[in-house]
Structure formats: structure tokens, C-alpha cells
PDB file of C-alpha atoms in Angstrom:
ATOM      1  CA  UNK A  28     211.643 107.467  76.895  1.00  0.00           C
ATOM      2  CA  UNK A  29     214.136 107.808  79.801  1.00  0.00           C
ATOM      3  CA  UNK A  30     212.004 104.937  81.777  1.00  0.00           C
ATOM      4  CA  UNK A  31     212.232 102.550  79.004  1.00  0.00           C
ATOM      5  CA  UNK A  32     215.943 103.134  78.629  1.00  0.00           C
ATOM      6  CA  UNK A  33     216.252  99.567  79.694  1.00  0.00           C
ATOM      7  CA  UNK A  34     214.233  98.148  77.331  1.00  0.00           C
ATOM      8  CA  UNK A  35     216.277  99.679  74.807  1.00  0.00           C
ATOM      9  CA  UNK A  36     219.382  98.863  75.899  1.00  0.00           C
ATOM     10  CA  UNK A  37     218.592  95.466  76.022  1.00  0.00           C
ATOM     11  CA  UNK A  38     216.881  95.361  72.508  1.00  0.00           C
ATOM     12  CA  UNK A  39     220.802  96.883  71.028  1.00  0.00           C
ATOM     13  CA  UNK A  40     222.795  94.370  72.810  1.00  0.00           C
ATOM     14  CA  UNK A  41     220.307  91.187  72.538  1.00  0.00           C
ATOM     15  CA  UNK A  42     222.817  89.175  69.979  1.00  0.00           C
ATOM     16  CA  UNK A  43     225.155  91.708  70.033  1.00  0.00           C
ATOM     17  CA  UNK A  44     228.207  92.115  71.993  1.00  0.00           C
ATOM     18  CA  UNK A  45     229.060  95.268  71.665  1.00  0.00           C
ATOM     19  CA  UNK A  46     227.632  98.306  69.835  1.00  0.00           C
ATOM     20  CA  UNK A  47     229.100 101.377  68.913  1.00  0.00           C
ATOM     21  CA  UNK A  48     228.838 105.116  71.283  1.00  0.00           C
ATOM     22  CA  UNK A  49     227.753 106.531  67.915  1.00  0.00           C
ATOM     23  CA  UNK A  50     225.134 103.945  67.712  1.00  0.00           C
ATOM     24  CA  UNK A  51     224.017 104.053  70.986  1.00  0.00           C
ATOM     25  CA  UNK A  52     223.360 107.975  70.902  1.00  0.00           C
ATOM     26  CA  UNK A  53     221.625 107.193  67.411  1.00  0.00           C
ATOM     27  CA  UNK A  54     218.974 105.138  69.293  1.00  0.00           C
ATOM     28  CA  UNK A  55     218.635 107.746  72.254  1.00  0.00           C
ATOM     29  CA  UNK A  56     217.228 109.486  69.310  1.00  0.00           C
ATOM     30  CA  UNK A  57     215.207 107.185  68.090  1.00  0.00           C
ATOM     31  CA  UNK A  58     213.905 106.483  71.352  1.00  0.00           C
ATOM     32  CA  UNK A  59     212.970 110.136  71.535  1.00  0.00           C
ATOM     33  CA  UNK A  60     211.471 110.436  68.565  1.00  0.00           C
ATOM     34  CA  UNK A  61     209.223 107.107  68.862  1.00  0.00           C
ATOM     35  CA  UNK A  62     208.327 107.943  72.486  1.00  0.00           C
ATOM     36  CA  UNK A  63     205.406 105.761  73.755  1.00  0.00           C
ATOM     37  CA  UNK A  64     205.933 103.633  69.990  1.00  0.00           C
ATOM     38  CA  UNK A  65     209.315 102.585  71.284  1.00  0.00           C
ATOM     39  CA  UNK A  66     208.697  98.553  71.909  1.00  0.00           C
ATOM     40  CA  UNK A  67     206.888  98.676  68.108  1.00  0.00           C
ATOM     41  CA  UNK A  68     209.793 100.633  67.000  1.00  0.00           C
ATOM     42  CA  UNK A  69     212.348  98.390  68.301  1.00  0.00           C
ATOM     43  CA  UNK A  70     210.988  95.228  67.330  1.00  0.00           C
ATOM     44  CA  UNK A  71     210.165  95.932  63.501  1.00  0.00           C
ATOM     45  CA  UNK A  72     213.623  98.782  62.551  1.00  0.00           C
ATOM     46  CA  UNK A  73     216.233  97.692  65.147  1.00  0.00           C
ATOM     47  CA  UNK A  74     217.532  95.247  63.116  1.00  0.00           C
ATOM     48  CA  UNK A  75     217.395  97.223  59.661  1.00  0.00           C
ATOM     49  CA  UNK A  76     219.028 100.178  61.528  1.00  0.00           C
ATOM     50  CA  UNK A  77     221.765  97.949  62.879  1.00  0.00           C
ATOM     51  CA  UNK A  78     222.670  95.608  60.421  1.00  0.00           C
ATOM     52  CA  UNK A  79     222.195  96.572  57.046  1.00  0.00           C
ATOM     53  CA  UNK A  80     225.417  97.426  56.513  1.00  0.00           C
ATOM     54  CA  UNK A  81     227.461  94.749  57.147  1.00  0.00           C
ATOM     55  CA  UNK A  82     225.101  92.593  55.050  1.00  0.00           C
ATOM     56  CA  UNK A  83     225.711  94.948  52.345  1.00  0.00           C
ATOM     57  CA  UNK A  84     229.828  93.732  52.622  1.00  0.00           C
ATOM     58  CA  UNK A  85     228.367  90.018  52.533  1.00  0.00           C
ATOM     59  CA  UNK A  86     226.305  90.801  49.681  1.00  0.00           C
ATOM     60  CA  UNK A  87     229.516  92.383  48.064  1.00  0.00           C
ATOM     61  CA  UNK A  88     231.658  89.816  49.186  1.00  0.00           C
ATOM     62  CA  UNK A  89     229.851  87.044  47.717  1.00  0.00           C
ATOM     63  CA  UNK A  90     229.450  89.131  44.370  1.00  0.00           C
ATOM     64  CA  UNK A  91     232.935  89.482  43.789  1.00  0.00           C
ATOM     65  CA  UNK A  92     234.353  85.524  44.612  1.00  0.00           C
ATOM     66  CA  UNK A  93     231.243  84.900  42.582  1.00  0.00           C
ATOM     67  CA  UNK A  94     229.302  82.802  45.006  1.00  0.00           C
ATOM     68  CA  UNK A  95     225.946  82.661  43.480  1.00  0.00           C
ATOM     69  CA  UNK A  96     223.853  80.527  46.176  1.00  0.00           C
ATOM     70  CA  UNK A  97     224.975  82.739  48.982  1.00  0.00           C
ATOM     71  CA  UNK A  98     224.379  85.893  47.379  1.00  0.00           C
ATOM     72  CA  UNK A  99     220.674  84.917  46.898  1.00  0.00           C
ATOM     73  CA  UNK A 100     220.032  83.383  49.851  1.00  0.00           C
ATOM     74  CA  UNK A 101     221.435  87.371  51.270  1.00  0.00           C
ATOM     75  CA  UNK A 102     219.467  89.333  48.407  1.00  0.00           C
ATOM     76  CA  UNK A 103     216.303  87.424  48.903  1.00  0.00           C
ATOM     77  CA  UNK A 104     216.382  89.198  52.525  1.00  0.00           C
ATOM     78  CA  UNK A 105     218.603  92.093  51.614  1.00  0.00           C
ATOM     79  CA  UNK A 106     217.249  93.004  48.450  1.00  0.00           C
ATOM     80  CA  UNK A 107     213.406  93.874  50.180  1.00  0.00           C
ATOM     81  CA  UNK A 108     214.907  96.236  52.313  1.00  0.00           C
ATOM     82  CA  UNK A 109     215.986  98.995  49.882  1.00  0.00           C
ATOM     83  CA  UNK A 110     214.041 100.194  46.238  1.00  0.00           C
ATOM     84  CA  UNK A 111     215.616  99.477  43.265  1.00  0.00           C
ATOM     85  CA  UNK A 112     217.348 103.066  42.502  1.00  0.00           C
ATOM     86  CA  UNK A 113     219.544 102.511  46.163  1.00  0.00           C
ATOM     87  CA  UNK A 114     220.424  99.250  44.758  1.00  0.00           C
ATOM     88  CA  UNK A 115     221.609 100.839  41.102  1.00  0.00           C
ATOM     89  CA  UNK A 116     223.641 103.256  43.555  1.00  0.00           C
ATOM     90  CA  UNK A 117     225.326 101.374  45.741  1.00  0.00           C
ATOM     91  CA  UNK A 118     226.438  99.129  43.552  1.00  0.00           C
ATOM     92  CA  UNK A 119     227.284 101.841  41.021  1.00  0.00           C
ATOM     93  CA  UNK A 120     229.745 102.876  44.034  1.00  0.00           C
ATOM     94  CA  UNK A 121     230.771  99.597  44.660  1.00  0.00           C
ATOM     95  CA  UNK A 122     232.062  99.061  40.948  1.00  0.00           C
ATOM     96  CA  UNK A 123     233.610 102.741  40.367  1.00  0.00           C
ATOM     97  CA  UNK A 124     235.782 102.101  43.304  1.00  0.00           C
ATOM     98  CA  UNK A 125     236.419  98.380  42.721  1.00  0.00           C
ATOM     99  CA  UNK A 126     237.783  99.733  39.222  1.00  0.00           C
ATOM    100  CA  UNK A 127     239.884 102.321  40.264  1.00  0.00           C
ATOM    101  CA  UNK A 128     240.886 100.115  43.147  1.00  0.00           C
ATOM    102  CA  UNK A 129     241.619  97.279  40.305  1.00  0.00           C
ATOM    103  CA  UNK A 130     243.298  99.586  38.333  1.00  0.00           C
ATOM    104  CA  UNK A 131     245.724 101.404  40.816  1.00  0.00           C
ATOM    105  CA  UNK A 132     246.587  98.409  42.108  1.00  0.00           C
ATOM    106  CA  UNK A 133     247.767  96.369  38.518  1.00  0.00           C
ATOM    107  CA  UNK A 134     249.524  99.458  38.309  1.00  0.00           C
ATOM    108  CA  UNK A 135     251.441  99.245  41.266  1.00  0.00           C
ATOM    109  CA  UNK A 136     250.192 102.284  43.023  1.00  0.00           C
ATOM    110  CA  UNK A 137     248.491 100.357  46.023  1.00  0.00           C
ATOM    111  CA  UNK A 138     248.824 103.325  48.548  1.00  0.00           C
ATOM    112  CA  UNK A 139     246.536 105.491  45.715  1.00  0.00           C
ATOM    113  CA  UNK A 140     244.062 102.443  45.933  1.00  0.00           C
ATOM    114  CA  UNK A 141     243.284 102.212  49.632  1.00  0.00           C
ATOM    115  CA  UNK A 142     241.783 105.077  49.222  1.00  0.00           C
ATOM    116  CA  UNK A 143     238.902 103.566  46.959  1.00  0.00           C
ATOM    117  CA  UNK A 144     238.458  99.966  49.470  1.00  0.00           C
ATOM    118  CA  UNK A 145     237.240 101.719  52.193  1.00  0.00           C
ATOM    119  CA  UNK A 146     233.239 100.291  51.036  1.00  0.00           C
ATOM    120  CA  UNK A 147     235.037  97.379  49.530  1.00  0.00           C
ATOM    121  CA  UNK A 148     234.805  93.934  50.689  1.00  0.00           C
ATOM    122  CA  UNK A 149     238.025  93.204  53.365  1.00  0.00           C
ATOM    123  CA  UNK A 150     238.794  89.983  51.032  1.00  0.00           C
ATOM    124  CA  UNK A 151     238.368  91.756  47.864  1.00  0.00           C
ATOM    125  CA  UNK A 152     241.119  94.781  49.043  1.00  0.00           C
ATOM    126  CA  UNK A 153     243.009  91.578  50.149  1.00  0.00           C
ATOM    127  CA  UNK A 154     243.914  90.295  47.304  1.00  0.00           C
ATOM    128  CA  UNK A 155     240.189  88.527  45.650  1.00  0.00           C
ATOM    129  CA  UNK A 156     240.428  91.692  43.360  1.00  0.00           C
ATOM    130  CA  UNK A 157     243.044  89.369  41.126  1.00  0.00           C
ATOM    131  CA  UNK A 158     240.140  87.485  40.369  1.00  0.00           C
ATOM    132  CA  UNK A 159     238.011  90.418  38.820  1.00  0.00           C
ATOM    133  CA  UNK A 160     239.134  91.128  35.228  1.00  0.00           C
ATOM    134  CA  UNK A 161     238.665  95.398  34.948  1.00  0.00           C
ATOM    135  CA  UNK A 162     236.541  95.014  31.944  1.00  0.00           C
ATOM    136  CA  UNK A 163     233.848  93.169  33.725  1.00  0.00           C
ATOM    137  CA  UNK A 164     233.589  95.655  36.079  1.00  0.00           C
ATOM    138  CA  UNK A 165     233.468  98.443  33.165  1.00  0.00           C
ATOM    139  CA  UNK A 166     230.687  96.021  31.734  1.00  0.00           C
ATOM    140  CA  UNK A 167     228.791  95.900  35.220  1.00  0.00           C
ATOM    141  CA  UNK A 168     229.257 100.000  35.042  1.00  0.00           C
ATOM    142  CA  UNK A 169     227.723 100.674  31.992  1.00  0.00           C
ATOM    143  CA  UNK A 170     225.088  97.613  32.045  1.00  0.00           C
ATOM    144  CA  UNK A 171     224.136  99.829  35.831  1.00  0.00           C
ATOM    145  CA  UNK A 172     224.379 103.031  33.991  1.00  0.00           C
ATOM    146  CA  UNK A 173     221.952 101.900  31.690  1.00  0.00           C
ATOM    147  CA  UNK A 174     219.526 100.583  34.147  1.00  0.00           C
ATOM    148  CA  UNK A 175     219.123 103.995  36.180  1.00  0.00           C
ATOM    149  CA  UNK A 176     218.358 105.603  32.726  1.00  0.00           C
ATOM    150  CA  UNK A 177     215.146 103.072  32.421  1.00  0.00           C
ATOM    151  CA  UNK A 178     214.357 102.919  35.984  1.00  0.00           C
ATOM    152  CA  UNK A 179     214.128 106.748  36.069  1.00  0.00           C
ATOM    153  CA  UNK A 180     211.743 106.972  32.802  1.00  0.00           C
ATOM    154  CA  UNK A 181     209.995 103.908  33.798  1.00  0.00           C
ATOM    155  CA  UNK A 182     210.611 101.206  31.908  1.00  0.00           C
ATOM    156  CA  UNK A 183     212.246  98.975  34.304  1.00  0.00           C
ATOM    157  CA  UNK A 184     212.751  97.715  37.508  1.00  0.00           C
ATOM    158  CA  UNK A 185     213.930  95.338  40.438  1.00  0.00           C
ATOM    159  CA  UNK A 186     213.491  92.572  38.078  1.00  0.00           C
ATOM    160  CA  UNK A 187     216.607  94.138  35.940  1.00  0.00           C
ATOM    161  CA  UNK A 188     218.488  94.324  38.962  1.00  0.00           C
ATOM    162  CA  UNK A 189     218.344  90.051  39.077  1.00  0.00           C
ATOM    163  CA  UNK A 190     219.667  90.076  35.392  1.00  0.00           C
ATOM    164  CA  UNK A 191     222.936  92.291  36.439  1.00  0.00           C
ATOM    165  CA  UNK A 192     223.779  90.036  39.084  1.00  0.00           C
ATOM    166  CA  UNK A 193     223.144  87.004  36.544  1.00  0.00           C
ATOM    167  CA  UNK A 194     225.708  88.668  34.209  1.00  0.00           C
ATOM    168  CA  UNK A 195     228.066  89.496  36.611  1.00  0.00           C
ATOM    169  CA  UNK A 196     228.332  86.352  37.861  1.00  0.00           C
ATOM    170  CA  UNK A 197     228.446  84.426  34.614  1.00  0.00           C
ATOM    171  CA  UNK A 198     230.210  87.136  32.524  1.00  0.00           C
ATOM    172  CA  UNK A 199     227.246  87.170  29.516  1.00  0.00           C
ATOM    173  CA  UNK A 200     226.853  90.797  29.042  1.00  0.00           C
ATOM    174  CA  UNK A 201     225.300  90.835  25.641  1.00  0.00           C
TER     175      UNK A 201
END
């Protein structure tokens, strides 16, 4: 892999100024591990390795000012990428810390809720949390709660996962 180390290193900074050293030794890895595969390898994962997450924040961003065309136009790229059970979990993450973040921060105690925005959207922890009533998160909670219980015996799937973002974004939980 050391003689293609140019083809990698262009593949992790084509349309991307700068990458991370932890990123970079990441791909050594990967460049290891795919050997003579590397070209296939870079082509088809490079950009699911790289970007995911910070179409995760846009996905969570969008969510929570409750802009409904963008989030779809993201989930109906983002949403193929992971199975349905990631999907109940991250955003079962997302809303327990959006909660407590919510809560600590009506409260007053804002030092007490950076500690849950660190997976948070920047303009949520900015102030767009004023526009997220508590309960609705609770609602979002328990509607997500729910869901794992019937994707893990079987009687659901990603399908459900369109419905929660429906409620969410028009506040129709029953």
C-alpha cells in the first residue's frame, strides 16, 4: 500500500481542504487492510468514512428549526447509509441530551448543559433550543422508545422511522 500512498492522499484531500492527523492514520489503515482493493475501496467508502458525520449535524440541524424539505432531501441520502436500529439510537441520543440540555438551560444552569451539546447541533446549543418545547422532545423519546421495542421483535421498521420525523416536525403525536 506504501506505493499507492499517493493515490490515497489525493482521494482524502480531493474536495477537501484539510483532513484531520487522526483521519489520516485511520486511512493508513484502511489502506493496509484493503491492500491491492485500495482504488475500489476508496472510490465506494471514502466518502461514507469521511463525511457521515457532519451530515448527521445537518440532519439534526434541520430537525430541530424544523426544516422539512431539507431534512429529506439529507435523509433520502443519509438515511440508506445506516439500518434502522442506528437511526432509533442516534437519535435516541440526540433527544436525551437535547432534553437535559433544554432543561438545564430553562433552569439557568447553562455550564451543567454544555456538557450534553457536545453531539448537538452548533445552532441548537446557540440558542434554536428556545424553539423546542421539552415535552416534544419527551414525546419524540418515548414515540423512539417505542419503536426499538417493535423493531427488535419485528414488527416494524425504516418505514416508522419516516412517521417520527413526520411527528416531530408537525407536533401530532397521537
Amino acid at each position: 500500500y506504501l506505493g499507492q500512498s499517493d493515490l490515497l492522499l489525493r482521494s482524502l484531500f480531493k474536495g477537501r481542504k484539510k483532513i484531520s492527523l487522526d483521519t489520516l492514520l485511520l486511512f493508513v489503515r484502511y489502506a493496509y487492510i484493503a491492500g491491492p482493493d485500495l482504488e475500489c475501496f476508496l472510490t465506494q467508502w471514502i466518502d461514507l468514512v469521511l463525511e457521515p458525520e457532519s451530515s448527521l449535524f445537518d440532519l439534526s440541524k434541520n430537525l430541530f428549526i424544523g426544516n422539512m424539505q431539507v431534512f429529506f432531501k439529507l435523509w433520502s441520502v443519509q438515511g440508506k447509509l445506516y439500518p434502522t436500529i442506528f437511526w432509533i439510537s442516534y437519535w435516541s441520543d440526540i433527544m436525551w441530551r437535547a432534553y437535559h440540555f433544554i432543561r438545564l438551560s430553562e433552569s439557568g444552569q447553562s455550564d451543567q448543559a454544555k456538557k450534553f451539546g457536545s453531539r448537538l447541533p452548533f445552532t441548537f446549543v446557540q440558542g434554536g433550543w428556545r424553539q423546542v418545547r421539552s415535552d416534544t422532545i419527551k414525546k419524540a423519546l418515548n414515540f423512539l422508545y417505542s419503536l426499538d421495542g417493535y423493531v427488535k421483535s419485528g414488527s416494524a421498521n425504516d418505514t416508522y422511522l419516516v412517521l417520527f420525523y413526520l411527528k416531530f416536525f408537525t407536533g401530532r403525536w397521537t
